[in-house]
One Martini backbone bead per residue (centre of mass of N, CA, C, O) as a GRO file, in nm:
protein
   50
    1MET     BB    1   3.997  -1.236  -1.630
    2ILE     BB    2   3.967  -0.969  -1.770
    3LEU     BB    3   3.687  -1.013  -1.867
    4VAL     BB    4   3.552  -1.050  -1.579
    5ASP     BB    5   3.626  -0.782  -1.486
    6LYS     BB    6   3.486  -0.615  -1.688
    7GLU     BB    7   3.209  -0.730  -1.621
    8ASN     BB    8   3.196  -0.642  -1.343
    9LYS     BB    9   3.244  -0.337  -1.386
   10MET     BB   10   3.000  -0.300  -1.569
   11SER     BB   11   2.773  -0.410  -1.369
   12ASN     BB   12   2.835  -0.207  -1.142
   13PHE     BB   13   2.788   0.037  -1.303
   14ARG     BB   14   2.481  -0.031  -1.377
   15LYS     BB   15   2.388  -0.057  -1.086
   16MET     BB   16   2.452   0.237  -1.005
   17ILE     BB   17   2.286   0.372  -1.220
   18LEU     BB   18   2.009   0.232  -1.130
   19VAL     BB   19   2.007   0.322  -0.839
   20ASP     BB   20   2.010   0.612  -0.895
   21LYS     BB   21   1.759   0.641  -1.046
   22GLU     BB   22   1.571   0.516  -0.842
   23ASN     BB   23   1.627   0.727  -0.632
   24LYS     BB   24   1.546   0.979  -0.790
   25MET     BB   25   1.260   0.882  -0.855
   26SER     BB   26   1.170   0.843  -0.558
   27ASP     BB   27   1.221   1.124  -0.465
   28PHE     BB   28   1.026   1.253  -0.665
   29ARG     BB   29   0.777   1.102  -0.567
   30LYS     BB   30   0.793   1.209  -0.284
   31MET     BB   31   0.760   1.503  -0.343
   32ILE     BB   32   0.500   1.490  -0.472
   33LEU     BB   33   0.342   1.358  -0.253
   34VAL     BB   34   0.390   1.568  -0.042
   35ASP     BB   35   0.274   1.806  -0.192
   36LYS     BB   36  -0.007   1.681  -0.205
   37GLU     BB   37  -0.056   1.657   0.092
   38ASN     BB   38  -0.013   1.953   0.166
   39LYS     BB   39  -0.232   2.064  -0.016
   40MET     BB   40  -0.466   1.900   0.114
   41SER     BB   41  -0.434   1.994   0.395
   42ASP     BB   42  -0.469   2.286   0.339
   43PHE     BB   43  -0.748   2.258   0.235
   44ARG     BB   44  -0.877   2.132   0.472
   45LYS     BB   45  -0.816   2.354   0.672
   46ASN     BB   46  -0.975   2.565   0.538
   47ASP     BB   47  -1.235   2.430   0.528
   48PHE     BB   48  -1.256   2.406   0.858
   49SER     BB   49  -1.224   2.719   0.919
   50ARG     BB   50  -1.505   2.821   0.799
   0.00000   0.00000   0.00000
């Protein structure tokens, strides 16, 4: 039982770390994507306004 408990805590801990990393990565990717989108749309706006 103690072993199983340790295993569960470890795997939960690992899952949490993994999920956290995933979230940070996806947030980071989203930010980069949004940034690119914004720059692109600014570029397009400037292009059209000329």
